[in-house]
Coordinates of C-alpha atoms and ligand atoms in Angstrom, one line a residue:
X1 CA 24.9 14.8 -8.7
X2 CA 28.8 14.1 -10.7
X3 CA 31.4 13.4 -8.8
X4 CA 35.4 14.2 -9.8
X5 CA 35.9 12.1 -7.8
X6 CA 34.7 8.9 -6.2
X7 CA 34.9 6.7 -2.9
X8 CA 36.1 3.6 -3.0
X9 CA 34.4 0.8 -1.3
X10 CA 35.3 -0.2 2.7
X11 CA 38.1 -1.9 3.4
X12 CA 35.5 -4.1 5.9
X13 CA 32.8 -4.3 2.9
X14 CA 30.6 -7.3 2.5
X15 CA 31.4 -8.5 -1.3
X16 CA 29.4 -12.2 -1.2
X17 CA 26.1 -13.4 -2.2
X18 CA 22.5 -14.6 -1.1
X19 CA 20.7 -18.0 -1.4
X20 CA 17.4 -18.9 1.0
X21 CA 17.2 -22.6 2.4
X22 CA 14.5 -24.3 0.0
X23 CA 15.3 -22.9 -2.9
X24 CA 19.2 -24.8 -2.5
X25 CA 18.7 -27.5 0.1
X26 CA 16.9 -30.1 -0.7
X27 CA 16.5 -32.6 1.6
X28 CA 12.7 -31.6 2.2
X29 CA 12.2 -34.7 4.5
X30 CA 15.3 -35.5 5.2
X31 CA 17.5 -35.9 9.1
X32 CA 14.0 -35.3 10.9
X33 CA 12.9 -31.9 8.9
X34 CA 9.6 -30.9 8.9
X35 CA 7.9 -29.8 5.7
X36 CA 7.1 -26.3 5.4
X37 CA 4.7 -24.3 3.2
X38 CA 7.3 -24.4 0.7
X39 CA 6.6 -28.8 0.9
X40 CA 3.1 -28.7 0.5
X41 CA 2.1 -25.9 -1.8
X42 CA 0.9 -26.4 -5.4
X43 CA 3.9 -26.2 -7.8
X44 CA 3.4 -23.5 -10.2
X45 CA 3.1 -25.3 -13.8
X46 CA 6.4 -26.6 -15.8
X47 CA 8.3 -25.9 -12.9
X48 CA 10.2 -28.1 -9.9
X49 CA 9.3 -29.1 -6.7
X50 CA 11.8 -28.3 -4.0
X51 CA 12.2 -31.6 -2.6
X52 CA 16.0 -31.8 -4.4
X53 CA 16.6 -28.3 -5.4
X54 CA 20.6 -27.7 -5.9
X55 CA 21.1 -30.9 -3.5
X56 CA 22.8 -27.9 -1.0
X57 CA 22.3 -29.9 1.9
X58 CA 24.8 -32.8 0.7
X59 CA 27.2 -29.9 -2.1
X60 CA 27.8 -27.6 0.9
X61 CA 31.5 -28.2 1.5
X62 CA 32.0 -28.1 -2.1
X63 CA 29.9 -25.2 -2.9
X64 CA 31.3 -22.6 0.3
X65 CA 34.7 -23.5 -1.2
X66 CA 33.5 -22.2 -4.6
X67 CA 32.5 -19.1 -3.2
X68 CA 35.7 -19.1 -1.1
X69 CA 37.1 -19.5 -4.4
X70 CA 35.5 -16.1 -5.4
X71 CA 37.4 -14.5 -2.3
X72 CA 33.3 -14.6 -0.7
X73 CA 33.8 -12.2 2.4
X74 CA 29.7 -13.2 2.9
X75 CA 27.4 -15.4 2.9
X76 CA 23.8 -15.0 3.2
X77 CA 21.8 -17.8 3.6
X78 CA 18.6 -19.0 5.6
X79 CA 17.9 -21.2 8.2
X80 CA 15.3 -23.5 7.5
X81 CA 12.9 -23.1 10.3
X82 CA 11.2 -27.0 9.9
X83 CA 14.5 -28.1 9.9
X84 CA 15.1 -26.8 13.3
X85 CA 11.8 -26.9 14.6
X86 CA 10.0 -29.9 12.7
X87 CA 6.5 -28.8 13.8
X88 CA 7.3 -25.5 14.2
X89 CA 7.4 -25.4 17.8
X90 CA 8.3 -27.9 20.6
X91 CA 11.1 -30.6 20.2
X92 CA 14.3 -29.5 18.3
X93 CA 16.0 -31.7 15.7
X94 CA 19.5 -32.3 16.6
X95 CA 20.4 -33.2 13.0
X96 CA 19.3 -29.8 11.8
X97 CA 21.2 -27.9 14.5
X98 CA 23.7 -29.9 13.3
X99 CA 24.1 -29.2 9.8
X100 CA 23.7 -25.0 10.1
X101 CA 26.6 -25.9 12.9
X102 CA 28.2 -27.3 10.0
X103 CA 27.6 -24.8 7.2
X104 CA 28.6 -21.9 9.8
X105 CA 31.9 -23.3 10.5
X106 CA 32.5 -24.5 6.6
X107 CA 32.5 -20.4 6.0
X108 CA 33.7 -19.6 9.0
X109 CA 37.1 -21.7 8.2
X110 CA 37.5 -19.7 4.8
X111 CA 36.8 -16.3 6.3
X112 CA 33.7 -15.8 5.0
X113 CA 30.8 -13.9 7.3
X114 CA 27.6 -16.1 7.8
X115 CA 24.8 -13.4 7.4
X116 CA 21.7 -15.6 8.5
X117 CA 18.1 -14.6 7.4
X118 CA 15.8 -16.6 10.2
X119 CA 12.7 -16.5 8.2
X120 CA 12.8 -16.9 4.2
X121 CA 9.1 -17.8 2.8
X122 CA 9.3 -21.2 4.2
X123 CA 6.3 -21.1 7.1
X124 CA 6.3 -24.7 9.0
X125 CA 3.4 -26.6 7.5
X126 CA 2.2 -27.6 11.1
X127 CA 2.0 -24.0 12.1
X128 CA 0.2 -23.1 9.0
X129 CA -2.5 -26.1 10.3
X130 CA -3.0 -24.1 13.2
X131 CA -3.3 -20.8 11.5
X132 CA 0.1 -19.4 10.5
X133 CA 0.6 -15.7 10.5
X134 CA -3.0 -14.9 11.6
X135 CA -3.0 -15.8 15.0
X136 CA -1.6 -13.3 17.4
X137 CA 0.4 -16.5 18.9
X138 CA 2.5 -16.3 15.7
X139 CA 5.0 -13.9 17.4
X140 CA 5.6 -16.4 20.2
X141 CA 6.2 -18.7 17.9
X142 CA 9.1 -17.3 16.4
X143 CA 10.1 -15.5 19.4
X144 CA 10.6 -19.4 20.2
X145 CA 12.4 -20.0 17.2
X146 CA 14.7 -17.1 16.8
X147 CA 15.7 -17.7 20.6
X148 CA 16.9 -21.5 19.7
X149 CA 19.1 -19.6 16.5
X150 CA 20.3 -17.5 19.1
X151 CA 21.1 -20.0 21.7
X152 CA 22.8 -22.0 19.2
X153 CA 24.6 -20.3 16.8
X154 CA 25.0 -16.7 18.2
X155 CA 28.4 -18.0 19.4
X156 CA 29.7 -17.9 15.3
X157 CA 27.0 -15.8 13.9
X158 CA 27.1 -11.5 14.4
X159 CA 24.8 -10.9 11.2
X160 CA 21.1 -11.7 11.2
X161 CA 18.2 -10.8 9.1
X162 CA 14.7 -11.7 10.3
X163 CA 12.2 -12.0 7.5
X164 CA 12.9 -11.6 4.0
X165 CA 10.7 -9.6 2.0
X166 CA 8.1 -9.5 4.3
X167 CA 6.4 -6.9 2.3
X168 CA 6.1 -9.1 -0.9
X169 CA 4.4 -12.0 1.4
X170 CA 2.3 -9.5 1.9
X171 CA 1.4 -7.7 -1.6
X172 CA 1.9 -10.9 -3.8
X173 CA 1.9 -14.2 -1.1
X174 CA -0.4 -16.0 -3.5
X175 CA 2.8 -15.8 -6.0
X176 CA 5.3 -16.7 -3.7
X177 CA 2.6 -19.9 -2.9
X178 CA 2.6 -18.4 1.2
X179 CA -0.8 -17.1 1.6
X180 CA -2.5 -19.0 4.2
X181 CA -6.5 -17.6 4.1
X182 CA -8.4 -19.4 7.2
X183 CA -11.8 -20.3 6.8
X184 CA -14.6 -17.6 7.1
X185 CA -12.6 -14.8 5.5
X186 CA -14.7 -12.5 4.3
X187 CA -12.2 -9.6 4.3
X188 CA -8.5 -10.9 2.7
X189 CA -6.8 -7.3 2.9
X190 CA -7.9 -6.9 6.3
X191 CA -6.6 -10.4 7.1
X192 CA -3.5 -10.2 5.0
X193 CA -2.6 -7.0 6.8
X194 CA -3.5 -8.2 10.3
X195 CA -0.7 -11.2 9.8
X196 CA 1.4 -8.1 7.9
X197 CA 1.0 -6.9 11.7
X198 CA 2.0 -10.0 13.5
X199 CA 5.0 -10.3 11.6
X200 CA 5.7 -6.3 12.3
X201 CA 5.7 -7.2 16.4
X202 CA 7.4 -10.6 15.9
X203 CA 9.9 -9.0 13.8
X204 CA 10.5 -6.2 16.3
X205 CA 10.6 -8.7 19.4
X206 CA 13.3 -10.8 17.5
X207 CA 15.9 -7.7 17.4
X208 CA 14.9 -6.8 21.1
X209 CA 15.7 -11.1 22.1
X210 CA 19.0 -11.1 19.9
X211 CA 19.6 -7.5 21.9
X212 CA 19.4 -9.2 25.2
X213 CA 20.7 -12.4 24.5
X214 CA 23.7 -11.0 22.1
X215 CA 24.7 -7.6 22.8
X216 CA 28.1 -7.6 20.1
X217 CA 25.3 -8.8 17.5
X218 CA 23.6 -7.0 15.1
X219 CA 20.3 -7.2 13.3
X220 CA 17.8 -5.9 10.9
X221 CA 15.4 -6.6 8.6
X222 CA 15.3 -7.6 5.0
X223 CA 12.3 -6.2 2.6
X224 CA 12.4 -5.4 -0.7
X225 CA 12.8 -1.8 -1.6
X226 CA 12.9 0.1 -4.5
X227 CA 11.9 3.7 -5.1
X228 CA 8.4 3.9 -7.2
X229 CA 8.5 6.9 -9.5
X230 CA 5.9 9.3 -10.9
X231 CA 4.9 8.3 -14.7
X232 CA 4.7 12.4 -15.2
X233 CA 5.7 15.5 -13.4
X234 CA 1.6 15.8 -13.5
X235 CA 1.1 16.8 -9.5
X236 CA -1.9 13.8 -9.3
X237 CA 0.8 11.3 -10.3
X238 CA 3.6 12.5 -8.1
X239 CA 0.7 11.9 -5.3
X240 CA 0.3 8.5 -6.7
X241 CA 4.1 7.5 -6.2
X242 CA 3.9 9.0 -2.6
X243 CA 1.1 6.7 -2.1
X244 CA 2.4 3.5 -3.5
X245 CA 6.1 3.9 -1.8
X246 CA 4.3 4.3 1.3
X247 CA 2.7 1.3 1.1
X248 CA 5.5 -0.9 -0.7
X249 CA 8.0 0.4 1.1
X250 CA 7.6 3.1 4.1
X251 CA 5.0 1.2 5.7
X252 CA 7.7 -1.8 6.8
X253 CA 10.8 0.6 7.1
X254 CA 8.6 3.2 9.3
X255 CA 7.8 -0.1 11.7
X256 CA 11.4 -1.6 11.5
X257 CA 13.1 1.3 12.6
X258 CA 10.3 3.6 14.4
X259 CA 7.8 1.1 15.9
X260 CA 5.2 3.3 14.4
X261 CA 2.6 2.7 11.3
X262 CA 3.5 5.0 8.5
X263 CA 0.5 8.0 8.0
X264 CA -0.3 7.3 3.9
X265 CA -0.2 3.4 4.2
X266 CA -2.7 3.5 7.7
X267 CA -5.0 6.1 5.8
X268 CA -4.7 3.3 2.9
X269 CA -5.8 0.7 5.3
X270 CA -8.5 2.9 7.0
X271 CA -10.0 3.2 3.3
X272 CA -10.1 -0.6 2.8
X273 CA -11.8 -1.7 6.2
X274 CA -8.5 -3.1 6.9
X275 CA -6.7 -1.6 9.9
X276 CA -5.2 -4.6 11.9
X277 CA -6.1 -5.3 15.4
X278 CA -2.9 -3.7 17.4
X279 CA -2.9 -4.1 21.1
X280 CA -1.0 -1.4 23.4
X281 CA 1.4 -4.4 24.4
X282 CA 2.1 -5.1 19.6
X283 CA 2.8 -1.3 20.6
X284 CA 5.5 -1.4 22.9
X285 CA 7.2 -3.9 21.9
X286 CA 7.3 -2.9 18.0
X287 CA 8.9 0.8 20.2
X288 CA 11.3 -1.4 21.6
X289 CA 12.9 -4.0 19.0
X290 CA 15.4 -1.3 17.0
X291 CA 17.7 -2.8 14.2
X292 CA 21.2 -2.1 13.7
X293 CA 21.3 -2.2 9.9
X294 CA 19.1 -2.0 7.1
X295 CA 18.9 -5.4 4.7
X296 CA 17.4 -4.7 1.5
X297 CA 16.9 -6.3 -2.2
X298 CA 16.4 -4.6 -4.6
X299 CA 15.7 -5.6 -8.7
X300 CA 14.0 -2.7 -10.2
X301 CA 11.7 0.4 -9.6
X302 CA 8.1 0.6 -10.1
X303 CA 6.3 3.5 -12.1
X304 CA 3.2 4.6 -11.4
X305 CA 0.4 7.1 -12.5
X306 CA -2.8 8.1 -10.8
X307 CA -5.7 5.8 -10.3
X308 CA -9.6 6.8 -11.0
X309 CA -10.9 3.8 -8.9
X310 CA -11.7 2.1 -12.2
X311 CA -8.9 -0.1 -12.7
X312 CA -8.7 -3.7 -11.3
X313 CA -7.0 -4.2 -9.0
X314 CA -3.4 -6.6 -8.9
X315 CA -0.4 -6.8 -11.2
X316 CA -0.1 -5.0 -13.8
X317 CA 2.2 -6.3 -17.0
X318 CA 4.9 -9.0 -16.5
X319 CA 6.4 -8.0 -13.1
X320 CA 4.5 -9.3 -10.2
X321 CA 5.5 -6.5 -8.1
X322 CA 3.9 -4.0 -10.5
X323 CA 0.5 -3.4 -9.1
X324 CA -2.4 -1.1 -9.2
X325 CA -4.7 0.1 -6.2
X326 CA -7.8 1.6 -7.7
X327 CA -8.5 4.9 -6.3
X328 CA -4.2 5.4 -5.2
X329 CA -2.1 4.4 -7.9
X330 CA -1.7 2.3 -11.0
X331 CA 1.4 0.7 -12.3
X332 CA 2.4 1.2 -15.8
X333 CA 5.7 0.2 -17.8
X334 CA 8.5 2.9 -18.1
X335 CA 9.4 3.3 -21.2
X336 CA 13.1 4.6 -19.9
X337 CA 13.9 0.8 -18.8
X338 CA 14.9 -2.4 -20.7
X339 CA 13.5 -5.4 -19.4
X340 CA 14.7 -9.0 -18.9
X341 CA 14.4 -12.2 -20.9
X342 CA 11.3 -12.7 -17.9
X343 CA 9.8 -9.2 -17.9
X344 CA 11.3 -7.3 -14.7
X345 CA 12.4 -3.8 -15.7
X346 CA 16.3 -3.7 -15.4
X347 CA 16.8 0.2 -13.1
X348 CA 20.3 0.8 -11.8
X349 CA 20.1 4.1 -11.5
X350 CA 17.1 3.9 -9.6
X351 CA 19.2 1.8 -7.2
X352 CA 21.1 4.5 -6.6
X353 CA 18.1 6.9 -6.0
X354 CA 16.3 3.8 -3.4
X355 CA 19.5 3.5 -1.3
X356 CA 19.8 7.6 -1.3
X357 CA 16.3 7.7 -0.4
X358 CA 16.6 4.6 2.3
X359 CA 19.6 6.5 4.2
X360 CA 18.2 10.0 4.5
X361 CA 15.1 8.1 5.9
X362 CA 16.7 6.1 8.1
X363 CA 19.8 7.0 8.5
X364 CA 21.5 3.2 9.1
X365 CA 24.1 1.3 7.6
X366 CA 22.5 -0.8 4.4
X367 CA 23.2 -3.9 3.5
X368 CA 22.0 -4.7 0.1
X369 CA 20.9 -8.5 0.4
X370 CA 19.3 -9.6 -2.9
X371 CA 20.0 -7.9 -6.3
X372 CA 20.5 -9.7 -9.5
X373 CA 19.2 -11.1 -13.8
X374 CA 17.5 -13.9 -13.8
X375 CA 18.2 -15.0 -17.6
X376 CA 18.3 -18.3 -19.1
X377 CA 21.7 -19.8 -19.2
X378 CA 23.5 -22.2 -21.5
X379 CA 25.8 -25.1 -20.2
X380 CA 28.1 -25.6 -23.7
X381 CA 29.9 -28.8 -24.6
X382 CA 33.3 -27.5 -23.1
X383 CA 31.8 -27.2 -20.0
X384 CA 31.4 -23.3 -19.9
X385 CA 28.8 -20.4 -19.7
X386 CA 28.8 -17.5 -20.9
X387 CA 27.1 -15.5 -18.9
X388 CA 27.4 -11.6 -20.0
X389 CA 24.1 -10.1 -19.6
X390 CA 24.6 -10.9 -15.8
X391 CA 28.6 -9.2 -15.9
X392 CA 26.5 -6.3 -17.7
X393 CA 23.8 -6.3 -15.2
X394 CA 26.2 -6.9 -12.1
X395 CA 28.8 -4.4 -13.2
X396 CA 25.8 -1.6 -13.9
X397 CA 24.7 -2.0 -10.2
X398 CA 27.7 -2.0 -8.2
X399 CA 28.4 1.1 -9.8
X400 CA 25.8 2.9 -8.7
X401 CA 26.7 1.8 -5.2
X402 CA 30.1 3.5 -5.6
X403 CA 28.4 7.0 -6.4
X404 CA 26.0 6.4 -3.7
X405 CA 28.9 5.6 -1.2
X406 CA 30.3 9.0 -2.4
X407 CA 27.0 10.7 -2.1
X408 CA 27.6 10.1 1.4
X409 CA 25.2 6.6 1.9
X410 CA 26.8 4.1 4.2
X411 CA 26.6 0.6 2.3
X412 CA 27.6 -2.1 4.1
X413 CA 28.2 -4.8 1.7
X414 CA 26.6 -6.5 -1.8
X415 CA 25.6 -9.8 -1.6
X416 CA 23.9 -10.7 -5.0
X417 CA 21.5 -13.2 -5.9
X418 CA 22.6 -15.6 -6.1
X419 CA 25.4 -17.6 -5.0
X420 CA 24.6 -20.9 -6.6
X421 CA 21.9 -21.8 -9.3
X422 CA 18.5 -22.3 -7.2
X423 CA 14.8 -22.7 -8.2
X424 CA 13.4 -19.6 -8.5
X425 CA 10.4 -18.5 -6.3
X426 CA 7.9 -19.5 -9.3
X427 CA 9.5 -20.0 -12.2
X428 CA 11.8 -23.0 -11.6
X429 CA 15.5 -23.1 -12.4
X430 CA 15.4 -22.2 -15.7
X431 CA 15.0 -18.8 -14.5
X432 CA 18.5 -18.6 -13.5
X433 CA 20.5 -16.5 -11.4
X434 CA 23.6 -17.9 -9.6
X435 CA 27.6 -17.6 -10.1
X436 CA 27.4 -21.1 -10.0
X437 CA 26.0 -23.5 -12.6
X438 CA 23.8 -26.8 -11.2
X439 CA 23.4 -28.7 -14.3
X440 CA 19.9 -30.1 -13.8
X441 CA 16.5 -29.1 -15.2
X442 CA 13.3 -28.8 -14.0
X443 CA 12.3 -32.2 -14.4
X444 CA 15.4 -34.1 -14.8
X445 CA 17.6 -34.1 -11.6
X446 CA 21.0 -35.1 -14.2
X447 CA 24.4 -34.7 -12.5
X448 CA 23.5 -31.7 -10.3
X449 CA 27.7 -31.2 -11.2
X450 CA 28.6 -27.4 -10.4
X451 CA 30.2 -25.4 -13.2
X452 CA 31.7 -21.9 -12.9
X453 CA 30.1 -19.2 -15.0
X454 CA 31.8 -16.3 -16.9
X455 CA 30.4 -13.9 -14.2
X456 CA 32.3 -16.3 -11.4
X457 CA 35.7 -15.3 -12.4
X458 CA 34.5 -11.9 -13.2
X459 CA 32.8 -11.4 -9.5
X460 CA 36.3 -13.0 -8.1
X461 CA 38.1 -9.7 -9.8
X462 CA 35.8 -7.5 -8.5
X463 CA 35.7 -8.7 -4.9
X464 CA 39.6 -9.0 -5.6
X465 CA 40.1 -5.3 -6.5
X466 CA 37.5 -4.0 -4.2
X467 CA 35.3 -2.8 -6.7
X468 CA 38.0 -0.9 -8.7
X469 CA 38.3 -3.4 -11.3
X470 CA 34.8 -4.3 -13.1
X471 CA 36.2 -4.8 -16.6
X472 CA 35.6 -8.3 -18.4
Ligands
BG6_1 C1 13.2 -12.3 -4.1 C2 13.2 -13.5 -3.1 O1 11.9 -11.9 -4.2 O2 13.5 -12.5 -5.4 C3 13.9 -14.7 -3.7 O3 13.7 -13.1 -1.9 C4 13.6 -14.8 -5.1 O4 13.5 -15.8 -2.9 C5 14.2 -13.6 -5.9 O5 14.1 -16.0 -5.7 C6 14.0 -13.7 -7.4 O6 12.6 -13.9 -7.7 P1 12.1 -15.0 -8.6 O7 10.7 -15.0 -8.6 O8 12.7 -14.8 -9.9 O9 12.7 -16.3 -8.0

């Protein structure tokens, strides 16, 4: 649809950016934190460990008044849970209460909204020991957890998430190095989807505790969406992209916000031998917990063409998110998109068509918390980068939020990936993606001295003019 003419963007909208605890922190042992998945896991190849990452534990005063600098109206970060919890349950650490008590007020004294995701890929090791997100016990656990956030920070904090991209854990945990497989597995879909389950009914009995224990608060969850498209106008294709956005997307959107299993991805699950154990109680309670808002991030679409069962199954081509199912749909590049420096497909206009899509679904505010080009940057001697592939990339996405705020969607805010330079889920920090520049490598720790990219005083026009000014 063209517009004459177009919205502008809230007066009350969330211009700010994301990070998640291990990939800035540091600190992995540090003040009486517990190691999580994140500590243990096998470090992909010519990449980091997170023991030091962006040294965001010790920069944070510095690094909130960067973003302060850049008129931040958000921030959304994540609590560590081992840093709360060390063992996941049990005994809290005063230190770490201490520091999120910290990093809350630091934004809170520029104006800036804390957004807080509770749970961001980092499992605590000890509860992995005693079989992580496949015990049904798992949703006590962070029923446990999400009530000591609440207890001590609901005071400051009005925005939470609860777990990020809960539907990539799912499709590529392996990847993201957070697939826990207990012994005996003889089924791993069936088991993947039956901890897929216990995070549905610990998701849903988070947003019913925050409910009760903070009625001004608001919360929802955080997945990653994006619309998967047909390859053709051929009918078995269009079926194909039903099929694969019902289980990408509508199957964790449909529990969020309905309490109920979405039709194609259960009939998906049915097919595999891999329908999840749901009790009448998982039931009720995903009925009860409601969200507020929608969190999403989005990068690109997906593009998909109908399967014949032959196929094998997994990702498909560069993007890790770009999978087949034999027998219901198989990825395949679309040859409409550029891609990035790593391979992801670069869609805004298909950013538009997911958050159109997301609103007439759900019909709740969205918050768009993860969007962004993860390029290789260049510190030069002067002390600058230029960044502007990410202005270009930025600048094409934001918009396509303005049309889709004058096609009626209600946006809430944009909070980019990322803030700061951080080490990327797999491919280590040379796969960059902040505002801010963290001059250290993946195996040499340098000055870890923070440098403000092209895109940082750019971003600070934007969030200046309200999104009317998004010229160089
Ligand atoms: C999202 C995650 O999947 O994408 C982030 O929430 C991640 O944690 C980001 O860093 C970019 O992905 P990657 O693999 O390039 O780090």
């Amino acid at each position: 649809m063209q517009h004459k003419t177009l919205k502008p963007f809230p007066d009350d909208f969330f211009w700010g950016a994301s990070t998640s605890a291990y990939q800035v922190e540091g600190a992995a042992l540090e003040d009486g934190k517990g190691p999580s998945c994140q500590d243990v896991k096998e470090i992909p190849e010519g990449t980091s460990d997170l023991s030091v990452s962006v040294d965001h534990y010790h920069h944070y005063k510095e690094d909130i008044a960067l973003m302060a600098e850049m008129g931040f109206k958000s921030y959304r970060f994540s609590i560590s849970w081992t840093r709360i919890l060390p063992n996941g349950t049990g005994e809290v650490n005063p230190k770490g209460i201490e520091f999120y008590n910290n990093l809350i007020d630091e934004c809170l004294k520029y104006d800036i909204e804390p957004i807080v995701t509770m749970f961001h890929f980092d499992m605590p090791a000890a509860l992995d020991e005693r079989g992580s997100w496949s015990k049904h016990e798992s949703i006590d656990w962070f029923a446990e957890f999400a009530t000591v956030l609440f207890e001590n920070f609901g005071d400051r904090v009005k925005y939470w998430l609860t777990i990020n991209e809960q539907n990539m854990l799912t499709l590529v945990g392996p990847v993201i190095g957070t697939l826990h497989v207990p012994e005996g597995t003889t089924n791993l879909t069936k088991e993947i989807y039956q901890q897929n389950h216990h995070q549905l009914v610990a998701q849903a009995k988070a947003m019913q505790i925050c409910h009760e224990m903070l009625p001004e608060a608001k919360i929802g969850p955080a997945p990653n969406i994006s619309l998967v498209y047909a390859a053709s106008s051929k009918p078995e294709d269009v079926l194909a992209s039903q099929n694969f956005n019902a289980i990408r997307n509508w199957l964790y959107l449909d529990a969020a916000v309905y309490g109920v299993y979405n039709n194609l991805a259960w009939a998906y699950l049915e097919e595999q031998d891999a329908v999840p154990t749901v009790t009448e109680e998982d039931l009720a309670i995903m009925k009860a917990g409601k969200p507020d808002f929608i969190g999403f991030n989005y990068y690109n679409t997906a593009t998909v063409e109908a399967s014949d069962g032959s196929e094998a199954a997994g990702a498909n081509g560069d993007q890790q998110s770009h999978l087949t199912f034999p027998g219901v749909a198989k990825s395949v590049d679309n040859p409409n998109l550029v891609k990035t420096e790593f391979g992801w497909e670069i869609d805004p206009i298909g950013f538009r068509g997911t958050v159109r899509e997301m609103y007439s679904r759900y019909r709740l505010p969205l918050l768009v918390t993860e969007n962004g080009l993860g390029a290789y940057d260049t510190l030069t001697e002067d002390g600058k980068i230029h960044d502007p592939y990410r202005i270009e990339y930025l600048r094409r996405h934001i918009e396509q939020i303005q049309l889709a705020i004058t096609d009626g969607v209600d946006m809430m805010g944009y909070n980019p990936w990322s803030a700061i330079d951080l080490i990327s889920t797999h491919e280590g920090i040379k796969k960059r993606y902040g505002f801010i520049y963290v001059d250290r490598d993946d195996f040499d720790l340098k000055t870890l001295k923070r440098y403000r990219k092209d895109s940082f005083f750019w971003y600070k026009k934007v969030i200046e003019s309200n999104g009317q000014d998004l010229t160089d």
